[in-house]
CSV table of C-alpha atoms in Angstrom, one decimal:
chain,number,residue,atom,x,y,z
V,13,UNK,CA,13.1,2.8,5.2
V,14,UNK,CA,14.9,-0.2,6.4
V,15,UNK,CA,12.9,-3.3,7.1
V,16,UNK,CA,12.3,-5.9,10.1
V,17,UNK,CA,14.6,-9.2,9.5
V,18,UNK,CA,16.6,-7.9,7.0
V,19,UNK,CA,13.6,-7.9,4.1
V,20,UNK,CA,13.8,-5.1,1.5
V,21,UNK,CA,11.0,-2.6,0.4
V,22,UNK,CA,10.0,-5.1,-2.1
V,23,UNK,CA,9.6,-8.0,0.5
V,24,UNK,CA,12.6,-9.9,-0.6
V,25,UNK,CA,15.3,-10.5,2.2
V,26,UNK,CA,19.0,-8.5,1.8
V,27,UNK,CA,22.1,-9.7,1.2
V,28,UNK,CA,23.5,-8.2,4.6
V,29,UNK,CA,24.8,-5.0,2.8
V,30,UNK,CA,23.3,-2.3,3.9
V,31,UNK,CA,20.0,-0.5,2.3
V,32,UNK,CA,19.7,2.9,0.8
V,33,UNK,CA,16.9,4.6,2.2
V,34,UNK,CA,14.4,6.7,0.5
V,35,UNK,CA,13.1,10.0,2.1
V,36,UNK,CA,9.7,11.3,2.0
V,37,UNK,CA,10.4,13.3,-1.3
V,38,UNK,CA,12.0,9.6,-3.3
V,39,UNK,CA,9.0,7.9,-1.9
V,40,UNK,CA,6.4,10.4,-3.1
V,41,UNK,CA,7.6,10.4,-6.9
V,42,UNK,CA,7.9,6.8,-6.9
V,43,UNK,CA,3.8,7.0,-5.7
V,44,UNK,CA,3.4,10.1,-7.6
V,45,UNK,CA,2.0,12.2,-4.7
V,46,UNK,CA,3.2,15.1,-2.4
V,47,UNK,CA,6.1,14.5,0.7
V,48,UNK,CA,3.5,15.4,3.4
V,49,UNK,CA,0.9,13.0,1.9
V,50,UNK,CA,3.7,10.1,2.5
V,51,UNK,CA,4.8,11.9,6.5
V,52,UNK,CA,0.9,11.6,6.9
V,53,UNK,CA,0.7,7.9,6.0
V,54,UNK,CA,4.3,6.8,7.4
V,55,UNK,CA,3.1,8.6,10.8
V,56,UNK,CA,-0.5,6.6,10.4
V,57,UNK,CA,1.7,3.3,9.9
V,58,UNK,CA,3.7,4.3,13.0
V,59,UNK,CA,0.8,5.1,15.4
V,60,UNK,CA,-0.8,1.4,14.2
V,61,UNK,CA,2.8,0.1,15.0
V,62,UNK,CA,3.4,-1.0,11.6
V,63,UNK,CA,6.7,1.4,11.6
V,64,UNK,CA,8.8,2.3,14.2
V,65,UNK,CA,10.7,5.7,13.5
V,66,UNK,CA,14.0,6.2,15.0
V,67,UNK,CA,16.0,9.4,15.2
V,68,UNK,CA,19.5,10.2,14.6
V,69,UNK,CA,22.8,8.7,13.0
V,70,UNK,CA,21.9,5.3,11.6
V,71,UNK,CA,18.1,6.2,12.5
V,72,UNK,CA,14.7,6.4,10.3
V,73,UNK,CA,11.6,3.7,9.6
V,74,UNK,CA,11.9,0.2,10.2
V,75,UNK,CA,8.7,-1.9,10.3
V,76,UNK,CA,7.9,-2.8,13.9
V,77,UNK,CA,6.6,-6.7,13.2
V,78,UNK,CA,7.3,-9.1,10.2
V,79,UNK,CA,5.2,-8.2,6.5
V,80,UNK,CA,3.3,-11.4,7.0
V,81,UNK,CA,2.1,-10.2,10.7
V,82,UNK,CA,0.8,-7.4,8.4
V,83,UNK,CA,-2.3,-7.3,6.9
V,84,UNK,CA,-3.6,-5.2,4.1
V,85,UNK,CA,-6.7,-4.3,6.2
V,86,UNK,CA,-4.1,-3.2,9.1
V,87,UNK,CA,-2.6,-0.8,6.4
V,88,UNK,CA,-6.0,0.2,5.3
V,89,UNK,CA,-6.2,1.2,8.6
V,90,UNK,CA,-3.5,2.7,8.8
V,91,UNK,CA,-3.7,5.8,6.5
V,92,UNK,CA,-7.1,6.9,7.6
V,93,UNK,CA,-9.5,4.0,5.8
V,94,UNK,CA,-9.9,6.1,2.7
V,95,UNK,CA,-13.1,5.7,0.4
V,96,UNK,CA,-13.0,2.1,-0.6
V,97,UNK,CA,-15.8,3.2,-4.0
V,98,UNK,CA,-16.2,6.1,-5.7
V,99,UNK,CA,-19.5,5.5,-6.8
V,100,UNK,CA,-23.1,5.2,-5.3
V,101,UNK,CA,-23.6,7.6,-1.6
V,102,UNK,CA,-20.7,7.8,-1.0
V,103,UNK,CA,-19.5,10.0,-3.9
V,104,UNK,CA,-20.2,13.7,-4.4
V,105,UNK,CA,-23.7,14.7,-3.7
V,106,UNK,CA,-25.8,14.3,-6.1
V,107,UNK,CA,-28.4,17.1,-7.8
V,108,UNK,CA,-30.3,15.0,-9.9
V,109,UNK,CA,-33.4,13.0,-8.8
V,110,UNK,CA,-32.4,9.7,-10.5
V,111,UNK,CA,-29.0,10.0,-9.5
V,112,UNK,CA,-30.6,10.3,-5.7
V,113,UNK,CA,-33.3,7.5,-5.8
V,114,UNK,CA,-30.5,4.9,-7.3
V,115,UNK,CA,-27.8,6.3,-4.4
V,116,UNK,CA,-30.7,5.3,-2.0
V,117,UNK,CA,-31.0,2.0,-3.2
V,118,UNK,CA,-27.1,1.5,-3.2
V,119,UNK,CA,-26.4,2.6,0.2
V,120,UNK,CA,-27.0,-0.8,1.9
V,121,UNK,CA,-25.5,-3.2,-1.0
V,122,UNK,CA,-22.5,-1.0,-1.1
V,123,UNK,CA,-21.8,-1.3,2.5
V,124,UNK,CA,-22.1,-5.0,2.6
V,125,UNK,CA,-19.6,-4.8,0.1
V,126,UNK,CA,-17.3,-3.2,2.0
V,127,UNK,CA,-17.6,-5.5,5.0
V,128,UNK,CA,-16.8,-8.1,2.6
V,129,UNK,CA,-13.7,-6.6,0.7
V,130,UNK,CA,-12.2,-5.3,4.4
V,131,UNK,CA,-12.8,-8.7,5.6
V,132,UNK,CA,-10.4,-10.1,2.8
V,133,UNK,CA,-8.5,-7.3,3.2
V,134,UNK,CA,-7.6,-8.8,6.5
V,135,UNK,CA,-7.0,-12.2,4.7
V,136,UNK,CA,-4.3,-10.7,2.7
V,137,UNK,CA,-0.9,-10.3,4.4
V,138,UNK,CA,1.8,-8.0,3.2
V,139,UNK,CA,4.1,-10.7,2.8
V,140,UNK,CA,2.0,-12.0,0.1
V,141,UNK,CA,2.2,-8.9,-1.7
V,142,UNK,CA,5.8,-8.6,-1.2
V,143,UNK,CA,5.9,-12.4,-2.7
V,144,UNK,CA,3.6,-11.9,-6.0
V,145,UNK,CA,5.8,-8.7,-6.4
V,146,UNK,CA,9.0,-10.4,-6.5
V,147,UNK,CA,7.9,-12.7,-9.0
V,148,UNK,CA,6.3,-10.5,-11.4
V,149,UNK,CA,9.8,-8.6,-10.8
V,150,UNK,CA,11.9,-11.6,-11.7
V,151,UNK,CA,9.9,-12.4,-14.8
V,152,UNK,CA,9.9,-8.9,-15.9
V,153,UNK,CA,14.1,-9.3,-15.7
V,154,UNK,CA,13.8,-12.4,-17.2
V,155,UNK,CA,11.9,-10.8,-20.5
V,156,UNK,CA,14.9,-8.1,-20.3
V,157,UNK,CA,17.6,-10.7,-20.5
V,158,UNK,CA,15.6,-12.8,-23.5
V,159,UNK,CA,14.5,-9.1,-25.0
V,160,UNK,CA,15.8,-5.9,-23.8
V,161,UNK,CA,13.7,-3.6,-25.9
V,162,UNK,CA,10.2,-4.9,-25.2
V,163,UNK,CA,10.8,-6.1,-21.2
V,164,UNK,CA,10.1,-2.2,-19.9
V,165,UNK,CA,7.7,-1.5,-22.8
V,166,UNK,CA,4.7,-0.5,-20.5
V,167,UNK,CA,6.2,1.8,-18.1
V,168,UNK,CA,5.5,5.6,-18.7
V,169,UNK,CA,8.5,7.9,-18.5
């Protein structure tokens, strides 16, 4: 996926070589899910014209406006407002009588909180993401340079 204004997957801007693209298949390991669970969401991010999706020779997804005319909430959006909490009546149905009278007494503080978190969700552009990602990126590569052997510790292979 190439990006709008020359910015790379990770928000930063390129170098005016040209970016590799991932397919739907690189994109789903990297986010450990299936190729048609990322076709679903890239084709939910092109009908909110977030992406634009061009065919042929030189084709494929470039975002349609710049990441900070993007909000998280717009993304949200995007791939079908999944469940923000998996807790309360909005999780599986419950059998038990306790489990029931506390779901009944969740229901209304649980949707004020999500108006509140999609109203920050709205607050929070892309571009800040892309931003606070590139900085935790550069400090991870500065730990590598100043200790090779611990910088990558935490990732799982």
């Amino acid at each position: 996926m190439q990006r709008h204004s020359g910015e790379r997957g990770d928000g930063s801007r390129s170098t005016g070589t040209r970016q590799s693209r991932a397919g739907f298949t690189e994109v789903a390991r990297m986010i450990s899910t299936n190729p048609v669970v990322v076709r679903r969401m890239m084709a939910g991010l092109r009908e909110k014209e977030i992406l634009i999706s061009e065919k042929g020779h030189g084709g494929g997804w470039h975002l349609a406006r710049p990441l900070s005319a993007i909000s998280l909430r717009d993304v949200y959006e995007a791939i079908g407002s999944p469940p923000l909490f998996n807790i309360g009546p909005g999780a599986d149905p419950a059998d038990c009588l306790v489990e029931k009278a506390v779901d009944a007494r969740l229901e209304l503080a649980m949707q004020e909180a999500e108006r509140r978190l999609l109203q920050q969700f709205s607050e929070i552009a892309v571009e800040d993401l892309a931003q606070d990602f590139e900085q935790r990126f550069a400090a991870l590569q500065a730990d590598a340079d100043d200790n090779p052997a611990a910088a990558f510790s935490h990732i799982k292979s």
